[in-house]
């Protein structure tokens, strides 16, 4: 997990600081309302859902404790509303990317995962593709029956590849963004990265800082290089800036050489 300062500058602080939302045995009516709102927000990518579009039947079953949160979230995903918003208006690969984001809270790790879901849809159809996420051991181990899915691609967790941190930013466009705002894409956001097994650098919005992730080959371990950027004779600087680079083992040596050539001072190197 990145630091609180990095989470703030990268724009995912609301998710880094909030505990998962769980349906507990002593949940009040207000608690259940929060759970329902969180489920809609997670599955529909912050898109505005009118009251008339709500799945009132599924909501009622959850309020009466006849179904679990996983059942409720599954019902939302299988609804015509979800299908219309994210399947009908998107290319298939983009649809699968969003399923990973909405249901598992992370980005696809590699082309193999995309291919598996494309083949599943072709062979068994839409419902089988949706159900595969909720019936997976990954979903059960991560969220169980009573936790609302959440964006976990920003955190380092068991069985989660570090490249997922970098790729999550290609799918996540800010706390207030809508996934439907990007439906004009003719292909998935991660198509090129997954095909070439690379990761796009992640840049913060201010002070020229960046967290750069590059992963190639079989080694997944990443290293964080903290650098004090020296002043350039061509560009006036009031103060030295601190930059962080998140690089793979294979890129570690070349990155250090490049930084030294720029006159930057390496503060420390730690395992990510």
PDB file of N, CA and C in Angstrom, residues 6-7 20 51 54 59 63 79 84 87 121 178 191 194 226 233-234 263:
ATOM      1  N   UNK A   6       0.821   9.723  -0.633  1.00  0.00           N
ATOM      2  CA  UNK A   6       0.739   9.274  -2.020  1.00  0.00           C
ATOM      3  C   UNK A   6      -0.710   8.976  -2.399  1.00  0.00           C
ATOM      4  N   UNK A   7      -1.459   8.367  -1.493  1.00  0.00           N
ATOM      5  CA  UNK A   7      -2.861   8.074  -1.765  1.00  0.00           C
ATOM      6  C   UNK A   7      -3.631   9.353  -2.053  1.00  0.00           C
ATOM      7  N   UNK A  20     -13.814  -1.755   4.813  1.00  0.00           N
ATOM      8  CA  UNK A  20     -14.842  -2.424   4.010  1.00  0.00           C
ATOM      9  C   UNK A  20     -16.208  -2.351   4.690  1.00  0.00           C
ATOM     10  N   UNK A  51     -34.073   6.545  -8.983  1.00  0.00           N
ATOM     11  CA  UNK A  51     -34.812   5.713  -8.038  1.00  0.00           C
ATOM     12  C   UNK A  51     -35.672   4.682  -8.763  1.00  0.00           C
ATOM     13  N   UNK A  54     -33.854   1.392  -9.547  1.00  0.00           N
ATOM     14  CA  UNK A  54     -33.380   0.527  -8.473  1.00  0.00           C
ATOM     15  C   UNK A  54     -34.068  -0.833  -8.517  1.00  0.00           C
ATOM     16  N   UNK A  59     -33.537  -5.344  -3.116  1.00  0.00           N
ATOM     17  CA  UNK A  59     -33.294  -4.523  -1.930  1.00  0.00           C
ATOM     18  C   UNK A  59     -34.159  -5.001  -0.765  1.00  0.00           C
ATOM     19  N   UNK A  63     -33.001  -6.370   2.918  1.00  0.00           N
ATOM     20  CA  UNK A  63     -33.453  -5.724   4.153  1.00  0.00           C
ATOM     21  C   UNK A  63     -34.107  -6.729   5.108  1.00  0.00           C
ATOM     22  N   UNK A  79     -28.704  -7.814 -13.713  1.00  0.00           N
ATOM     23  CA  UNK A  79     -29.865  -7.008 -14.105  1.00  0.00           C
ATOM     24  C   UNK A  79     -29.724  -6.454 -15.523  1.00  0.00           C
ATOM     25  N   UNK A  84     -27.299  -3.127 -19.840  1.00  0.00           N
ATOM     26  CA  UNK A  84     -27.477  -1.999 -20.747  1.00  0.00           C
ATOM     27  C   UNK A  84     -26.339  -0.987 -20.619  1.00  0.00           C
ATOM     28  N   UNK A  87     -22.548  -3.580 -20.974  1.00  0.00           N
ATOM     29  CA  UNK A  87     -22.347  -4.613 -21.991  1.00  0.00           C
ATOM     30  C   UNK A  87     -22.778  -4.133 -23.365  1.00  0.00           C
ATOM     31  N   UNK A 121     -17.677 -16.397 -22.171  1.00  0.00           N
ATOM     32  CA  UNK A 121     -18.861 -15.728 -22.715  1.00  0.00           C
ATOM     33  C   UNK A 121     -19.284 -16.359 -24.039  1.00  0.00           C
ATOM     34  N   UNK A 178     -17.179   8.606 -13.665  1.00  0.00           N
ATOM     35  CA  UNK A 178     -18.163   7.594 -14.028  1.00  0.00           C
ATOM     36  C   UNK A 178     -17.569   6.670 -15.087  1.00  0.00           C
ATOM     37  N   UNK A 191      -5.816  -3.074 -23.200  1.00  0.00           N
ATOM     38  CA  UNK A 191      -5.543  -3.993 -24.305  1.00  0.00           C
ATOM     39  C   UNK A 191      -4.062  -4.038 -24.676  1.00  0.00           C
ATOM     40  N   UNK A 194      -1.745  -5.395 -21.675  1.00  0.00           N
ATOM     41  CA  UNK A 194      -1.857  -6.827 -21.450  1.00  0.00           C
ATOM     42  C   UNK A 194      -1.212  -7.616 -22.577  1.00  0.00           C
ATOM     43  N   UNK A 226      13.315   6.256  -3.862  1.00  0.00           N
ATOM     44  CA  UNK A 226      12.999   7.635  -3.468  1.00  0.00           C
ATOM     45  C   UNK A 226      14.176   8.515  -3.833  1.00  0.00           C
ATOM     46  N   UNK A 233      19.999  23.815 -14.035  1.00  0.00           N
ATOM     47  CA  UNK A 233      20.426  25.158 -14.409  1.00  0.00           C
ATOM     48  C   UNK A 233      19.482  25.803 -15.396  1.00  0.00           C
ATOM     49  N   UNK A 234      18.736  24.981 -16.102  1.00  0.00           N
ATOM     50  CA  UNK A 234      17.810  25.511 -17.098  1.00  0.00           C
ATOM     51  C   UNK A 234      16.429  25.803 -16.524  1.00  0.00           C
ATOM     52  N   UNK A 263      21.750  13.789 -12.287  1.00  0.00           N
ATOM     53  CA  UNK A 263      22.203  14.534 -11.118  1.00  0.00           C
ATOM     54  C   UNK A 263      21.282  14.407  -9.934  1.00  0.00           C
TER      55      UNK A 263
END
